XYZ file of C-alpha atoms in Angstrom:
608
model
C 0.024 -0.017 -0.015
C 1.328 3.411 -0.851
C 0.497 6.447 1.309
C 1.292 9.982 0.131
C 4.567 11.623 1.589
C 3.950 14.788 3.507
C 5.337 16.829 0.479
C 3.001 15.168 -1.925
C 0.225 15.736 0.555
C 0.935 19.407 0.828
C 1.231 20.043 -2.927
C -2.365 18.434 -3.443
C -3.555 20.680 -0.560
C -1.915 23.870 -2.231
C -3.737 23.069 -5.441
C -7.179 22.664 -3.730
C -6.615 26.162 -1.868
C -5.663 27.688 -5.128
C -9.002 26.700 -6.737
C -10.845 27.978 -3.691
C -9.205 31.442 -4.130
C -10.049 31.421 -7.879
C -13.744 30.807 -7.095
C -13.817 33.541 -4.367
C -11.919 36.076 -6.621
C -14.250 35.529 -9.566
C -17.428 35.462 -7.816
C -18.249 39.042 -8.359
C -17.561 38.913 -12.190
C -19.903 35.767 -12.368
C -22.860 37.566 -10.631
C -23.014 40.355 -13.279
C -25.595 38.595 -15.403
C -26.593 35.102 -16.929
C -24.078 35.306 -19.707
C -21.284 36.198 -17.235
C -21.947 33.171 -15.154
C -22.611 30.644 -17.799
C -20.437 31.805 -20.525
C -17.870 34.076 -19.028
C -19.500 37.114 -20.605
C -18.302 35.884 -23.859
C -15.122 37.878 -23.290
C -12.628 35.069 -22.495
C -9.799 34.814 -24.739
C -9.822 31.822 -27.342
C -6.427 30.522 -26.112
C -7.649 30.419 -22.585
C -10.956 28.480 -23.535
C -9.009 26.108 -25.752
C -6.624 25.278 -22.798
C -9.621 24.896 -20.537
C -11.429 22.499 -23.046
C -8.147 20.601 -23.361
C -7.946 20.384 -19.651
C -11.440 18.891 -19.376
C -10.538 16.296 -21.766
C -7.245 15.267 -19.941
C -9.237 12.886 -17.619
C -8.434 10.163 -15.375
C -10.365 7.324 -16.829
C -9.242 8.244 -20.511
C -5.646 8.496 -19.701
C -5.837 5.057 -17.872
C -7.441 3.536 -21.040
C -4.835 5.200 -23.472
C -1.943 3.929 -21.383
C -3.391 0.467 -21.330
C -4.061 0.554 -25.174
C -0.402 1.853 -26.014
C 1.060 -0.934 -23.764
C -1.056 -3.721 -25.608
C -1.201 -2.448 -29.045
C 1.779 -0.094 -29.395
C 1.791 2.715 -32.131
C -1.233 1.456 -33.536
C -3.323 2.526 -30.526
C -3.216 6.070 -31.792
C -6.077 5.087 -34.119
C -8.481 3.538 -31.529
C -9.459 7.122 -29.946
C -10.971 7.518 -33.511
C -13.917 5.702 -31.878
C -14.824 8.849 -29.770
C -13.854 10.366 -32.420
C -10.914 12.430 -31.494
C -10.883 14.267 -34.888
C -14.152 15.619 -34.200
C -12.191 18.797 -33.022
C -10.842 19.339 -36.593
C -14.322 19.495 -37.987
C -15.225 21.973 -35.192
C -11.974 23.919 -35.871
C -12.580 24.157 -39.660
C -16.229 25.073 -39.822
C -18.714 23.882 -37.134
C -17.533 25.931 -34.313
C -18.075 29.049 -36.306
C -21.353 28.099 -37.432
C -22.641 27.437 -33.879
C -21.020 30.600 -32.427
C -22.743 32.833 -35.173
C -26.043 31.613 -33.731
C -25.217 33.699 -30.558
C -27.267 31.524 -28.312
C -26.486 30.230 -24.749
C -27.269 26.521 -25.111
C -27.650 23.892 -27.787
C -31.474 23.667 -26.892
C -31.824 27.428 -27.249
C -30.325 26.874 -30.867
C -33.225 25.147 -31.878
C -35.414 28.231 -32.020
C -33.027 29.889 -34.324
C -33.134 26.955 -36.647
C -36.912 25.590 -36.491
C -38.741 28.662 -35.060
C -41.430 28.134 -32.180
C -43.915 25.680 -33.727
C -44.825 22.323 -32.322
C -41.743 20.689 -33.938
C -39.547 23.202 -32.548
C -41.008 22.596 -28.954
C -40.586 18.929 -29.319
C -37.044 19.338 -30.551
C -36.235 21.548 -27.826
C -37.557 19.250 -25.015
C -35.531 16.277 -26.357
C -32.487 18.223 -26.478
C -32.869 19.434 -22.748
C -33.620 15.739 -21.725
C -30.611 14.552 -23.715
C -28.236 17.152 -22.138
C -29.459 16.580 -18.552
C -29.116 12.724 -18.808
C -25.883 12.897 -20.310
C -24.432 15.494 -17.629
C -26.085 13.516 -14.723
C -24.533 10.135 -16.141
C -21.106 11.669 -16.405
C -21.153 13.526 -12.949
C -22.625 10.030 -11.196
C -19.742 7.871 -12.455
C -16.882 10.303 -12.824
C -16.643 11.021 -8.930
C -16.575 7.281 -8.194
C -13.696 6.652 -10.730
C -11.836 9.450 -8.869
C -12.563 7.764 -5.539
C -11.179 4.591 -6.701
C -7.955 6.224 -8.137
C -7.354 8.255 -4.777
C -7.956 5.117 -2.599
C -4.791 3.623 -4.221
C -2.622 6.481 -2.844
C -4.650 7.179 0.475
C -5.340 3.571 1.968
C -8.553 3.715 4.009
C -7.176 1.882 7.075
C -4.576 4.569 7.465
C -6.897 7.680 6.720
C -9.696 6.199 9.042
C -7.531 6.740 12.024
C -8.011 10.523 11.596
C -11.762 10.362 10.620
C -14.275 10.728 13.633
C -16.794 8.196 11.791
C -17.022 4.962 10.144
C -17.333 4.216 6.358
C -18.240 0.863 4.972
C -15.352 -0.516 2.756
C -17.752 -0.455 -0.379
C -18.259 3.234 -0.049
C -14.801 4.411 0.482
C -14.264 5.425 -3.144
C -17.622 7.386 -2.698
C -16.478 9.197 0.272
C -13.100 10.323 -1.503
C -15.180 11.228 -4.678
C -17.604 13.446 -2.456
C -14.777 15.287 -0.823
C -13.063 16.118 -3.901
C -16.257 16.997 -5.631
C -17.197 19.614 -2.906
C -14.124 21.607 -4.081
C -15.068 21.615 -7.843
C -18.655 22.450 -6.970
C -17.380 25.380 -4.780
C -15.263 27.112 -7.538
C -17.672 26.213 -10.323
C -20.906 27.375 -8.510
C -19.117 30.709 -7.258
C -16.757 31.534 -10.271
C -18.982 30.102 -13.152
C -17.267 29.637 -16.651
C -14.443 32.174 -15.719
C -13.904 30.302 -12.527
C -13.883 26.935 -14.274
C -11.356 28.259 -17.181
C -8.933 29.712 -14.674
C -8.966 26.676 -12.470
C -8.262 24.639 -15.936
C -5.216 26.837 -16.557
C -3.744 25.980 -13.146
C -4.602 22.009 -13.659
C -3.063 22.258 -17.200
C 0.063 23.783 -16.075
C 0.559 21.083 -13.295
C -0.048 18.276 -15.951
C 2.320 19.745 -18.334
C 5.150 19.608 -15.816
C 4.098 16.234 -14.750
C 3.970 14.942 -18.458
C 7.426 16.348 -19.189
C 8.933 14.464 -16.265
C 7.183 11.310 -16.895
C 8.029 11.399 -20.538
C 11.645 11.920 -19.678
C 11.524 8.995 -17.363
C 10.229 6.850 -19.941
C 12.650 7.947 -22.656
C 15.289 7.177 -20.217
C 13.955 3.713 -19.562
C 13.819 2.862 -23.279
C 17.477 4.242 -23.414
C 18.450 1.246 -21.144
C 18.034 -1.102 -24.087
C 15.672 -3.524 -22.098
C 12.487 -2.863 -24.069
C 10.955 -6.024 -25.538
C 7.795 -5.751 -27.687
C 6.050 -7.789 -30.440
C 6.854 -7.606 -33.978
C 4.920 -4.662 -35.525
C 4.500 -3.110 -32.316
C 6.383 0.020 -33.415
C 4.325 0.156 -36.604
C 1.142 2.395 -37.146
C -0.074 0.279 -39.906
C 1.646 -3.268 -40.357
C 0.766 -6.269 -38.299
C -2.788 -5.296 -37.245
C -4.063 -5.425 -33.680
C -3.658 -9.127 -33.348
C 0.084 -8.743 -31.866
C 1.812 -11.927 -30.998
C 2.711 -11.348 -27.106
C 3.050 -15.253 -26.435
C 6.925 -15.019 -26.276
C 6.976 -11.544 -24.405
C 4.120 -11.135 -22.137
C 1.663 -14.302 -22.807
C -1.042 -12.662 -20.462
C -1.605 -9.892 -22.941
C -3.092 -12.404 -25.291
C -6.401 -12.434 -23.092
C -6.563 -8.833 -23.096
C -6.559 -8.583 -26.867
C -8.984 -11.254 -27.151
C -11.336 -9.666 -24.702
C -11.206 -6.148 -26.503
C -12.644 -7.865 -29.569
C -11.467 -5.028 -32.015
C -11.191 -7.535 -34.914
C -9.478 -7.112 -38.364
C -7.584 -3.918 -38.166
C -8.531 -2.727 -41.779
C -12.243 -3.229 -41.283
C -12.167 -1.786 -37.790
C -10.290 1.361 -38.937
C -12.889 1.642 -41.837
C -15.678 1.485 -39.491
C -14.015 4.006 -37.025
C -13.484 6.454 -39.920
C -17.150 6.235 -41.255
C -18.804 6.590 -37.866
C -16.267 9.111 -36.755
C -16.783 11.330 -39.921
C -20.707 11.229 -39.482
C -20.433 11.886 -35.635
C -18.144 14.835 -36.423
C -20.433 16.387 -38.949
C -23.419 16.072 -36.770
C -21.705 18.586 -34.460
C -20.945 18.724 -30.798
C -23.190 17.151 -28.376
C -24.651 19.314 -25.661
C -22.051 19.076 -23.023
C -19.121 21.281 -21.753
C -17.377 21.431 -25.276
C -20.487 23.178 -26.754
C -20.598 25.654 -23.727
C -16.856 26.534 -24.283
C -17.699 27.162 -28.139
C -20.531 29.480 -27.237
C -18.279 31.327 -24.644
C -16.066 32.531 -27.038
C -16.111 36.389 -28.304
C -17.028 35.604 -32.067
C -16.869 33.027 -34.623
C -13.383 33.511 -35.702
C -12.212 32.914 -31.966
C -14.564 29.914 -31.750
C -12.614 28.255 -34.703
C -9.095 29.186 -33.224
C -10.181 27.737 -29.752
C -11.144 24.282 -31.313
C -7.977 24.250 -33.239
C -5.891 25.027 -30.285
C -7.256 22.077 -28.342
C -5.568 19.607 -30.423
C -2.273 21.762 -30.369
C -2.106 21.869 -26.514
C -3.603 18.553 -25.598
C -2.269 15.877 -28.032
C 1.664 16.385 -27.384
C 1.427 16.971 -23.733
C -1.035 14.130 -23.005
C 0.893 11.572 -25.263
C 4.288 12.401 -23.571
C 2.648 11.199 -20.474
C 0.881 8.452 -22.011
C 4.103 7.023 -23.888
C 6.047 7.719 -20.920
C 4.082 5.534 -18.488
C 3.798 2.613 -21.172
C 7.559 2.584 -21.798
C 8.065 2.484 -18.082
C 5.627 -0.412 -17.676
C 6.976 -2.370 -20.696
C 10.761 -2.142 -19.468
C 10.049 -2.746 -15.815
C 6.983 -5.027 -16.140
C 8.195 -7.364 -13.413
C 8.106 -4.486 -10.897
C 4.528 -3.134 -11.364
C 1.495 -5.067 -9.671
C -1.325 -5.568 -12.035
C -3.355 -7.977 -9.683
C -6.812 -6.875 -8.368
C -7.810 -7.744 -4.871
C -9.363 -10.789 -6.122
C -6.231 -11.935 -7.642
C -7.169 -11.469 -11.342
C -4.769 -9.424 -13.876
C -6.126 -6.097 -14.863
C -4.203 -4.145 -17.321
C -6.067 -0.956 -16.527
C -3.882 -0.900 -13.354
C -1.028 -0.067 -15.520
C -1.243 3.543 -14.766
C -1.808 3.831 -10.919
C 0.658 0.666 -10.663
C 3.383 2.836 -12.624
C 2.671 6.164 -10.677
C 3.354 3.997 -7.580
C 6.285 2.339 -8.813
C 8.163 5.091 -10.544
C 7.279 8.420 -9.734
C 9.432 10.000 -7.100
C 8.337 12.082 -4.057
C 7.134 15.627 -5.019
C 6.317 14.583 -8.508
C 3.831 12.220 -7.331
C 1.877 15.059 -5.307
C 1.999 17.022 -8.496
C 0.973 14.374 -10.804
C -1.968 13.431 -8.468
C -2.935 16.993 -8.076
C -3.045 17.205 -11.753
C -5.039 13.945 -12.310
C -7.532 15.017 -9.639
C -7.703 18.450 -11.221
C -8.536 16.585 -14.435
C -11.518 15.232 -12.862
C -12.501 18.498 -11.450
C -12.160 20.327 -14.769
C -14.596 17.532 -16.473
C -17.007 17.689 -13.491
C -17.072 21.585 -13.220
C -17.579 21.919 -17.037
C -20.380 19.122 -17.181
C -21.849 20.847 -14.038
C -21.892 24.043 -15.867
C -23.479 22.780 -18.794
C -26.494 21.189 -16.736
C -26.911 24.499 -15.089
C -27.072 26.343 -18.496
C -29.801 24.063 -19.830
C -31.989 24.018 -16.537
C -31.652 27.853 -16.092
C -31.683 29.034 -19.774
C -34.130 26.399 -21.207
C -36.331 25.666 -18.323
C -36.602 28.262 -15.660
C -36.093 31.323 -18.021
C -38.089 30.020 -20.817
C -41.151 28.285 -19.277
C -41.219 29.394 -15.258
C -39.920 32.881 -14.999
C -38.921 34.647 -18.243
C -38.839 38.157 -16.291
C -36.345 36.982 -13.708
C -33.871 39.447 -12.557
C -30.054 38.987 -12.307
C -30.352 38.302 -8.398
C -32.964 35.448 -9.135
C -30.915 34.102 -12.135
C -27.727 33.900 -9.759
C -29.771 32.232 -6.993
C -31.395 29.893 -9.460
C -27.677 28.884 -10.782
C -26.728 28.200 -7.317
C -29.778 26.108 -6.327
C -29.530 24.037 -9.624
C -25.985 23.545 -9.315
C -26.436 22.089 -5.670
C -29.467 19.916 -6.690
C -27.649 18.562 -9.789
C -24.705 17.698 -7.601
C -26.777 16.098 -4.789
C -28.784 13.997 -7.516
C -25.515 12.685 -9.147
C -24.023 11.805 -5.765
C -27.304 9.865 -4.778
C -26.986 8.104 -8.393
C -23.326 7.446 -7.598
C -24.053 5.730 -4.288
C -26.363 3.356 -5.807
C -24.139 2.982 -8.901
C -24.087 -0.801 -8.773
C -27.905 -0.877 -9.283
C -28.267 1.974 -11.701
C -25.011 1.335 -13.732
C -26.391 -0.661 -16.494
C -29.631 1.685 -16.632
C -27.372 4.888 -17.106
C -25.166 3.280 -19.350
C -27.982 2.207 -21.737
C -29.484 5.661 -21.429
C -26.273 7.331 -22.076
C -25.452 5.035 -25.124
C -29.044 5.089 -26.431
C -29.121 8.933 -26.436
C -25.782 9.113 -28.255
C -27.040 6.369 -30.749
C -30.017 8.622 -31.645
C -28.152 11.945 -32.106
C -26.220 11.468 -35.344
C -28.726 11.324 -38.210
C -31.054 14.184 -37.149
C -27.959 16.484 -36.217
C -26.403 16.120 -39.591
C -29.572 17.045 -41.364
C -30.314 20.262 -39.132
C -27.065 21.709 -40.546
C -27.228 20.728 -44.157
C -30.921 20.478 -45.400
C -33.199 23.442 -45.547
C -36.302 21.509 -45.864
C -35.377 19.534 -42.560
C -37.978 20.801 -39.658
C -38.558 20.532 -36.078
C -40.808 17.408 -36.560
C -38.212 15.716 -38.597
C -35.554 16.429 -35.815
C -37.831 15.041 -32.993
C -38.761 11.992 -34.871
C -35.320 11.257 -36.074
C -34.038 11.653 -32.386
C -36.700 9.228 -31.267
C -36.437 6.547 -34.010
C -32.698 6.642 -33.430
C -33.258 6.234 -29.532
C -35.586 3.177 -29.991
C -33.176 1.793 -32.538
C -30.090 2.245 -30.369
C -32.040 0.463 -27.381
C -33.422 -2.885 -29.148
C -30.452 -3.090 -31.527
C -27.853 -4.440 -29.177
C -30.585 -6.795 -27.650
C -31.020 -8.402 -31.176
C -27.327 -8.631 -31.809
C -25.743 -9.071 -28.316
C -22.462 -10.698 -29.731
C -21.790 -7.740 -32.206
C -19.385 -4.898 -31.312
C -21.403 -1.595 -30.889
C -19.356 -0.080 -33.480
C -20.418 -2.412 -36.046
C -24.237 -1.569 -35.226
C -23.790 1.871 -35.966
C -24.840 1.829 -39.828
C -28.250 0.191 -38.450
C -28.810 3.084 -36.086
C -27.989 5.552 -38.696
C -30.380 4.252 -41.460
C -33.205 4.093 -38.824
C -32.453 7.550 -37.683
C -32.377 8.981 -41.110
C -35.495 7.432 -42.072
C -37.345 8.837 -38.942
C -35.821 12.165 -39.876
C -37.062 12.189 -43.415
C -40.552 10.719 -42.936
C -41.036 13.128 -39.754
C -39.900 16.079 -41.974
C -42.513 15.358 -44.681
C -45.182 14.770 -42.104
C -45.337 18.687 -41.601
C -44.962 21.842 -43.582
C -41.301 23.454 -43.861
C -40.090 25.802 -41.223
C -41.255 29.291 -41.815
C -39.231 30.885 -44.360
C -38.338 33.990 -42.583
C -36.819 31.656 -39.677
C -34.829 29.831 -42.374
C -33.511 33.042 -44.008
C -32.247 34.638 -40.714
C -30.503 31.316 -39.977
C -28.879 31.302 -43.348
C -27.961 34.992 -43.237
C -26.264 34.461 -39.917
C -24.681 31.027 -40.040
C -23.893 30.652 -43.841
C -23.808 27.026 -44.018
C -22.976 24.854 -46.988
C -25.117 21.975 -48.214
C -28.654 21.732 -49.503
C -29.668 25.369 -48.927
C -30.636 26.490 -52.543
C -34.060 27.894 -52.315
C -33.289 29.880 -49.015
C -29.955 31.131 -50.355
C -31.813 32.432 -53.455
C -34.261 34.285 -51.516
C -31.452 35.728 -49.273
C -29.658 37.112 -52.331
C -32.757 38.290 -53.887
C -33.285 40.473 -50.918
C -29.627 41.231 -50.047
C -27.703 41.480 -53.281
C -24.367 42.237 -51.638
C -24.803 39.023 -49.526
C -21.662 36.881 -49.653
C -21.164 33.574 -47.947
C -17.735 32.188 -46.960
C -19.020 28.566 -47.182
C -16.729 26.436 -49.245
C -17.287 22.724 -49.086
C -14.289 21.677 -50.938
C -11.860 23.844 -48.930
C -13.467 22.679 -45.589
C -13.083 19.220 -46.567
C -9.485 19.796 -47.520
C -8.825 21.538 -44.364
C -10.412 18.818 -42.423
C -8.150 16.085 -44.114
C -5.071 18.101 -43.529
C -6.013 18.874 -39.890
C -6.800 15.390 -39.152
C -3.435 14.425 -40.419
C -1.554 17.002 -38.429
C -3.546 15.986 -35.245
C -2.484 12.412 -35.726
C 1.179 13.600 -36.093
C 0.895 15.480 -32.818
C 0.070 12.073 -31.241
C 2.797 10.198 -33.243
C 5.573 12.573 -32.501
C 5.781 12.485 -28.746
C 5.247 8.818 -28.954
C 8.220 8.126 -31.289
C 10.263 10.610 -29.209
C 9.728 8.681 -26.023
C 10.387 5.246 -27.755
C 13.549 6.818 -29.603
C 12.233 5.767 -33.191
C 14.556 8.475 -34.793
C 13.678 7.936 -38.575
C 9.786 7.972 -38.318
C 10.396 10.901 -35.873
C 11.962 13.029 -38.579
C 9.293 12.039 -41.190
C 6.523 12.965 -38.931
C 8.013 16.315 -38.193
C 8.587 17.062 -41.905
C 4.972 16.259 -42.755
C 3.658 18.413 -39.797
C 5.530 21.242 -40.978
C 3.883 20.884 -44.421
C 0.285 20.389 -43.043
C 0.941 23.693 -40.866
C 1.808 25.655 -44.075
C -1.170 24.223 -45.770
C -3.533 24.901 -42.893
C -2.135 28.505 -42.650
C -2.919 29.209 -46.237
C -6.285 27.533 -46.725
C -7.748 27.703 -43.083
C -6.123 30.242 -40.710
C -6.052 32.926 -43.740
C -9.634 32.305 -44.627
C -11.197 32.863 -41.149
C -13.817 35.599 -41.406
C -16.920 36.751 -40.009
């Protein structure tokens, strides 16, 4: 059992005190108005919002998973995050962030009114987006703090800590206890400081993680330099050999991990990830903290820059840490403990075990402070998004539209506290509701894609189409896994997409088109490409000087180059740690070319 050294404990305490101070200092600014609280007054610089967004994505569970993937699959593990898909940030950077920001709304549900108006279909669509956002937020909040608690428990054993606690906690609820303690700090600065408090706390967190990543990366690089790194054939290649690596003569236990993951034939798996990832990306951001950061930018140009900066700041730093830990675990595999309490082998223990084994005093406190802060960043951003939907789309829209600044402030505080309490209660009964919430969250995401692609790109698509597309997608996502229980969810995506698109199209033609004035105003503000011909003709007839900056060909070219650049930002730190000199130089040269192309065809064409 590893207990934190006094120095490590003091570092974590100093971090917690710093975020409390941030919340107190920014409280007055957050109290000015609804926009100041929920969106930072739309005055926060794009690079701070981008850093904050990156910080929220540098989470504990994701980092544990990525370290495990690199250990098992090697360089090819850089493709697996396309499942999310990680390149959705490139689509946002190139065109979707500016489209979304031009709507000038506070939430994704409020956006519905700018696209579909105020009729029955728009009301149904508004309702389903609010429900989607709140359930997803509650799901993230409920399970995030338990994951943090389990992580902290490794370094603060309860048998030691219980000596200083004046009450008893059942062993099964120890992770919940730790989770609640750290949750309270996140709630404090998030509730008081609003979006500005979240962003500045994220700046502190990312600074901590950067220092930790650099040191871990150096330790991993040093370990590889000993010459004791042994990996299977094709482990160092991003393409050849597939995902079925032969570990039998290196670490035989890994074979069972590869079998249980069930990713299948690499080329088919990669093609399906690409197919699903592109469509999910075109659909735009889900109504969570990522969308709220976009809506918090000063203007459409800064929204695009912010989304682009996320990849630039996140990928190299995060993968220095991931590759560093994977290298340490591979070189010194005999020294790390991957056995669970029940005696089973769990490769997801690679990260916490490597931290306990290799991270020195002082840096351990810094690293844990950073990982705890990563949890708080995701938690606070998600809480802020939940507050935005309740206050903006329920309270101000349906309950008290004339509420003054003080009433809005008090409602922000009240909704924040209620949402956190509900998430903690859900978390306490996690074993009972785990399957239910997992189904709800996966079902809602399964219903999201078809309708949300059409809303941007087809003028005839209306509120009824959006509602029925979401609903049919939801039903399909619920029943399809039951019909095909042995099939990986990735391979069920085409079925969900077809059902959702059919629901969207049938729903669309079941009602009249959206009011032309609403469509013209939307097109005039957002200027999307796609099937907008009739609306565009009327806009030009009324505004002869109107010029759209929409350019499908240029945007898709920039998406391609941006995705290549983003992948290189993952490969470069990985090749650096594993001392693969030739591919490292090749990646750097290609990255320079990509940067030059993006400067000419993306950056230089950013405009309002």
